[in-house]
């Protein structure tokens, strides 16, 4: 795999309900889930109680395709324009940097490409057409 493109549905507190719906309606199989509360704690940014049970990430398998589903962080905007995002997964930080740099031209950086607990290089950017991309580098 050089890279993979995956649809990413962002919801506002009802991702678990949506997953149950996709399991029944699409035959989706849950491969992975993690709530915000299950992630490592950051003492400089304590997690509010209302965020702990929200899904930070999940991976569903529908046929041969992956679908990512998560909740937004409480208080973050969730509207029809940013509800479905595209996640590009790479194995190479250089490719991640190239994609991120290209997509931000005329666009808007939501989260700079940076090391996080689940990736050596992860960031979010909305391109000049209003499409939000998550760039995720696997370990």
PDB file of C-alpha atoms in Angstrom:
ATOM      1  CA  UNK A   1       0.000   0.000   0.000  1.00  0.00           C
ATOM      2  CA  UNK A   2       1.364   3.372  -1.010  1.00  0.00           C
ATOM      3  CA  UNK A   3      -1.682   5.105   0.441  1.00  0.00           C
ATOM      4  CA  UNK A   4      -5.387   4.486   1.023  1.00  0.00           C
ATOM      5  CA  UNK A   5      -8.370   6.847   0.773  1.00  0.00           C
ATOM      6  CA  UNK A   6     -11.247   6.221   3.205  1.00  0.00           C
ATOM      7  CA  UNK A   7     -14.539   8.085   3.786  1.00  0.00           C
ATOM      8  CA  UNK A   8     -14.780   9.426   7.347  1.00  0.00           C
ATOM      9  CA  UNK A   9     -18.190  10.296   8.818  1.00  0.00           C
ATOM     10  CA  UNK A  10     -18.122  12.854  11.653  1.00  0.00           C
ATOM     11  CA  UNK A  11     -21.199  12.982  13.901  1.00  0.00           C
ATOM     12  CA  UNK A  12     -22.210  14.998  16.944  1.00  0.00           C
ATOM     13  CA  UNK A  13     -22.496  12.488  19.783  1.00  0.00           C
ATOM     14  CA  UNK A  14     -24.427   9.735  17.982  1.00  0.00           C
ATOM     15  CA  UNK A  15     -21.599   7.783  16.282  1.00  0.00           C
ATOM     16  CA  UNK A  16     -22.321   4.645  18.364  1.00  0.00           C
ATOM     17  CA  UNK A  17     -25.960   4.750  17.237  1.00  0.00           C
ATOM     18  CA  UNK A  18     -24.866   5.212  13.610  1.00  0.00           C
ATOM     19  CA  UNK A  19     -22.517   2.226  13.853  1.00  0.00           C
ATOM     20  CA  UNK A  20     -25.341   0.006  15.135  1.00  0.00           C
ATOM     21  CA  UNK A  21     -27.476   1.234  12.234  1.00  0.00           C
ATOM     22  CA  UNK A  22     -24.708   0.448   9.680  1.00  0.00           C
ATOM     23  CA  UNK A  23     -24.196  -2.997  11.227  1.00  0.00           C
ATOM     24  CA  UNK A  24     -27.878  -3.815  10.624  1.00  0.00           C
ATOM     25  CA  UNK A  25     -28.483  -1.949   7.368  1.00  0.00           C
ATOM     26  CA  UNK A  26     -25.146  -2.537   5.591  1.00  0.00           C
ATOM     27  CA  UNK A  27     -23.792  -5.647   7.307  1.00  0.00           C
ATOM     28  CA  UNK A  28     -20.857  -3.607   8.639  1.00  0.00           C
ATOM     29  CA  UNK A  29     -18.372  -5.332  10.915  1.00  0.00           C
ATOM     30  CA  UNK A  30     -16.749  -3.258  13.680  1.00  0.00           C
ATOM     31  CA  UNK A  31     -12.975  -3.656  13.479  1.00  0.00           C
ATOM     32  CA  UNK A  32     -11.935  -1.006  16.026  1.00  0.00           C
ATOM     33  CA  UNK A  33     -13.426   1.613  18.361  1.00  0.00           C
ATOM     34  CA  UNK A  34     -11.883   4.066  20.819  1.00  0.00           C
ATOM     35  CA  UNK A  35     -13.599   6.754  22.856  1.00  0.00           C
ATOM     36  CA  UNK A  36     -11.947  10.055  23.740  1.00  0.00           C
ATOM     37  CA  UNK A  37     -11.813   8.762  27.325  1.00  0.00           C
ATOM     38  CA  UNK A  38      -9.797   5.685  26.297  1.00  0.00           C
ATOM     39  CA  UNK A  39      -7.006   7.767  24.735  1.00  0.00           C
ATOM     40  CA  UNK A  40      -3.924   8.694  26.781  1.00  0.00           C
ATOM     41  CA  UNK A  41      -4.572  11.692  29.030  1.00  0.00           C
ATOM     42  CA  UNK A  42      -2.944  15.034  28.307  1.00  0.00           C
ATOM     43  CA  UNK A  43      -2.481  16.888  31.634  1.00  0.00           C
ATOM     44  CA  UNK A  44      -2.254  20.216  29.778  1.00  0.00           C
ATOM     45  CA  UNK A  45      -5.657  19.619  28.147  1.00  0.00           C
ATOM     46  CA  UNK A  46      -7.935  17.782  30.604  1.00  0.00           C
ATOM     47  CA  UNK A  47     -10.820  15.943  28.985  1.00  0.00           C
ATOM     48  CA  UNK A  48     -14.278  17.257  29.884  1.00  0.00           C
ATOM     49  CA  UNK A  49     -16.686  14.626  31.229  1.00  0.00           C
ATOM     50  CA  UNK A  50     -19.105  15.102  28.317  1.00  0.00           C
ATOM     51  CA  UNK A  51     -16.345  14.035  25.876  1.00  0.00           C
ATOM     52  CA  UNK A  52     -15.255  10.799  27.552  1.00  0.00           C
ATOM     53  CA  UNK A  53     -17.921   8.496  26.063  1.00  0.00           C
ATOM     54  CA  UNK A  54     -17.881  10.028  22.585  1.00  0.00           C
ATOM     55  CA  UNK A  55     -16.184   7.975  19.885  1.00  0.00           C
ATOM     56  CA  UNK A  56     -12.824   9.419  18.885  1.00  0.00           C
ATOM     57  CA  UNK A  57     -12.408   6.835  16.123  1.00  0.00           C
ATOM     58  CA  UNK A  58     -13.861   3.630  14.748  1.00  0.00           C
ATOM     59  CA  UNK A  59     -13.204   1.444  11.754  1.00  0.00           C
ATOM     60  CA  UNK A  60     -16.004  -0.479  10.083  1.00  0.00           C
ATOM     61  CA  UNK A  61     -15.566  -3.051   7.338  1.00  0.00           C
ATOM     62  CA  UNK A  62     -18.327  -3.077   4.725  1.00  0.00           C
ATOM     63  CA  UNK A  63     -17.546  -5.693   2.101  1.00  0.00           C
ATOM     64  CA  UNK A  64     -13.943  -5.017   1.082  1.00  0.00           C
ATOM     65  CA  UNK A  65     -14.110  -1.304   1.995  1.00  0.00           C
ATOM     66  CA  UNK A  66     -13.363   0.564   5.209  1.00  0.00           C
ATOM     67  CA  UNK A  67     -15.546   3.284   6.683  1.00  0.00           C
ATOM     68  CA  UNK A  68     -14.398   5.467   9.572  1.00  0.00           C
ATOM     69  CA  UNK A  69     -17.003   6.883  11.981  1.00  0.00           C
ATOM     70  CA  UNK A  70     -16.409   9.227  14.937  1.00  0.00           C
ATOM     71  CA  UNK A  71     -17.965  11.972  17.017  1.00  0.00           C
ATOM     72  CA  UNK A  72     -16.805  15.557  17.012  1.00  0.00           C
ATOM     73  CA  UNK A  73     -15.371  16.907  20.236  1.00  0.00           C
ATOM     74  CA  UNK A  74     -18.126  18.601  22.286  1.00  0.00           C
ATOM     75  CA  UNK A  75     -18.596  22.202  21.195  1.00  0.00           C
ATOM     76  CA  UNK A  76     -16.914  21.733  17.803  1.00  0.00           C
ATOM     77  CA  UNK A  77     -19.103  22.592  14.821  1.00  0.00           C
ATOM     78  CA  UNK A  78     -20.773  19.684  13.048  1.00  0.00           C
ATOM     79  CA  UNK A  79     -22.716  20.634   9.984  1.00  0.00           C
ATOM     80  CA  UNK A  80     -23.527  19.002   6.678  1.00  0.00           C
ATOM     81  CA  UNK A  81     -20.418  20.516   5.009  1.00  0.00           C
ATOM     82  CA  UNK A  82     -17.946  18.809   7.356  1.00  0.00           C
ATOM     83  CA  UNK A  83     -19.886  15.696   8.313  1.00  0.00           C
ATOM     84  CA  UNK A  84     -18.226  13.501   5.672  1.00  0.00           C
ATOM     85  CA  UNK A  85     -14.459  13.835   5.385  1.00  0.00           C
ATOM     86  CA  UNK A  86     -11.779  11.929   3.496  1.00  0.00           C
ATOM     87  CA  UNK A  87      -8.965  10.191   5.363  1.00  0.00           C
ATOM     88  CA  UNK A  88      -5.769   9.507   3.418  1.00  0.00           C
ATOM     89  CA  UNK A  89      -3.648   6.848   5.111  1.00  0.00           C
ATOM     90  CA  UNK A  90       0.028   6.522   4.189  1.00  0.00           C
ATOM     91  CA  UNK A  91       2.992   4.527   5.430  1.00  0.00           C
ATOM     92  CA  UNK A  92       5.431   7.347   4.690  1.00  0.00           C
ATOM     93  CA  UNK A  93       5.761  10.707   6.491  1.00  0.00           C
ATOM     94  CA  UNK A  94       7.173  12.244   3.295  1.00  0.00           C
ATOM     95  CA  UNK A  95       4.026  11.353   1.338  1.00  0.00           C
ATOM     96  CA  UNK A  96       1.858  12.649   4.193  1.00  0.00           C
ATOM     97  CA  UNK A  97       3.769  15.952   4.162  1.00  0.00           C
ATOM     98  CA  UNK A  98       3.432  16.246   0.377  1.00  0.00           C
ATOM     99  CA  UNK A  99      -0.341  15.669   0.456  1.00  0.00           C
ATOM    100  CA  UNK A 100      -0.849  18.001   3.428  1.00  0.00           C
ATOM    101  CA  UNK A 101       1.242  20.810   1.909  1.00  0.00           C
ATOM    102  CA  UNK A 102      -0.557  20.541  -1.430  1.00  0.00           C
ATOM    103  CA  UNK A 103      -4.062  20.457   0.071  1.00  0.00           C
ATOM    104  CA  UNK A 104      -3.509  23.532   2.256  1.00  0.00           C
ATOM    105  CA  UNK A 105      -2.708  25.758  -0.763  1.00  0.00           C
ATOM    106  CA  UNK A 106      -5.671  28.137  -0.850  1.00  0.00           C
ATOM    107  CA  UNK A 107      -7.294  26.127   1.936  1.00  0.00           C
ATOM    108  CA  UNK A 108      -7.419  26.163   5.718  1.00  0.00           C
ATOM    109  CA  UNK A 109      -5.395  24.103   8.231  1.00  0.00           C
ATOM    110  CA  UNK A 110      -7.607  22.704  10.984  1.00  0.00           C
ATOM    111  CA  UNK A 111      -4.835  20.781  12.772  1.00  0.00           C
ATOM    112  CA  UNK A 112      -1.199  21.009  11.656  1.00  0.00           C
ATOM    113  CA  UNK A 113       0.482  17.788  10.551  1.00  0.00           C
ATOM    114  CA  UNK A 114       2.165  16.582  13.744  1.00  0.00           C
ATOM    115  CA  UNK A 115       3.060  13.610  15.927  1.00  0.00           C
ATOM    116  CA  UNK A 116       0.114  12.411  18.043  1.00  0.00           C
ATOM    117  CA  UNK A 117      -0.339   9.357  20.265  1.00  0.00           C
ATOM    118  CA  UNK A 118      -1.733   7.257  17.387  1.00  0.00           C
ATOM    119  CA  UNK A 119       0.415   8.488  14.476  1.00  0.00           C
ATOM    120  CA  UNK A 120       3.877   9.894  13.730  1.00  0.00           C
ATOM    121  CA  UNK A 121       2.237  12.457  11.408  1.00  0.00           C
ATOM    122  CA  UNK A 122      -1.469  13.338  11.544  1.00  0.00           C
ATOM    123  CA  UNK A 123      -3.261  16.518  10.542  1.00  0.00           C
ATOM    124  CA  UNK A 124      -6.506  17.928   9.180  1.00  0.00           C
ATOM    125  CA  UNK A 125      -6.927  20.433   6.375  1.00  0.00           C
ATOM    126  CA  UNK A 126      -9.849  21.820   4.390  1.00  0.00           C
ATOM    127  CA  UNK A 127      -8.925  22.412   0.766  1.00  0.00           C
ATOM    128  CA  UNK A 128      -9.890  25.441  -1.329  1.00  0.00           C
ATOM    129  CA  UNK A 129     -13.070  23.619  -2.411  1.00  0.00           C
ATOM    130  CA  UNK A 130     -14.305  23.127   1.168  1.00  0.00           C
ATOM    131  CA  UNK A 131     -13.449  19.397   1.356  1.00  0.00           C
ATOM    132  CA  UNK A 132     -11.882  18.316   4.656  1.00  0.00           C
ATOM    133  CA  UNK A 133      -9.045  15.786   4.555  1.00  0.00           C
ATOM    134  CA  UNK A 134      -7.444  13.917   7.429  1.00  0.00           C
ATOM    135  CA  UNK A 135      -3.872  12.873   6.676  1.00  0.00           C
ATOM    136  CA  UNK A 136      -2.927   9.833   8.773  1.00  0.00           C
ATOM    137  CA  UNK A 137       0.482   8.174   8.760  1.00  0.00           C
ATOM    138  CA  UNK A 138       0.585   4.612  10.050  1.00  0.00           C
ATOM    139  CA  UNK A 139       3.404   3.626  12.377  1.00  0.00           C
TER     140      UNK A 139
END
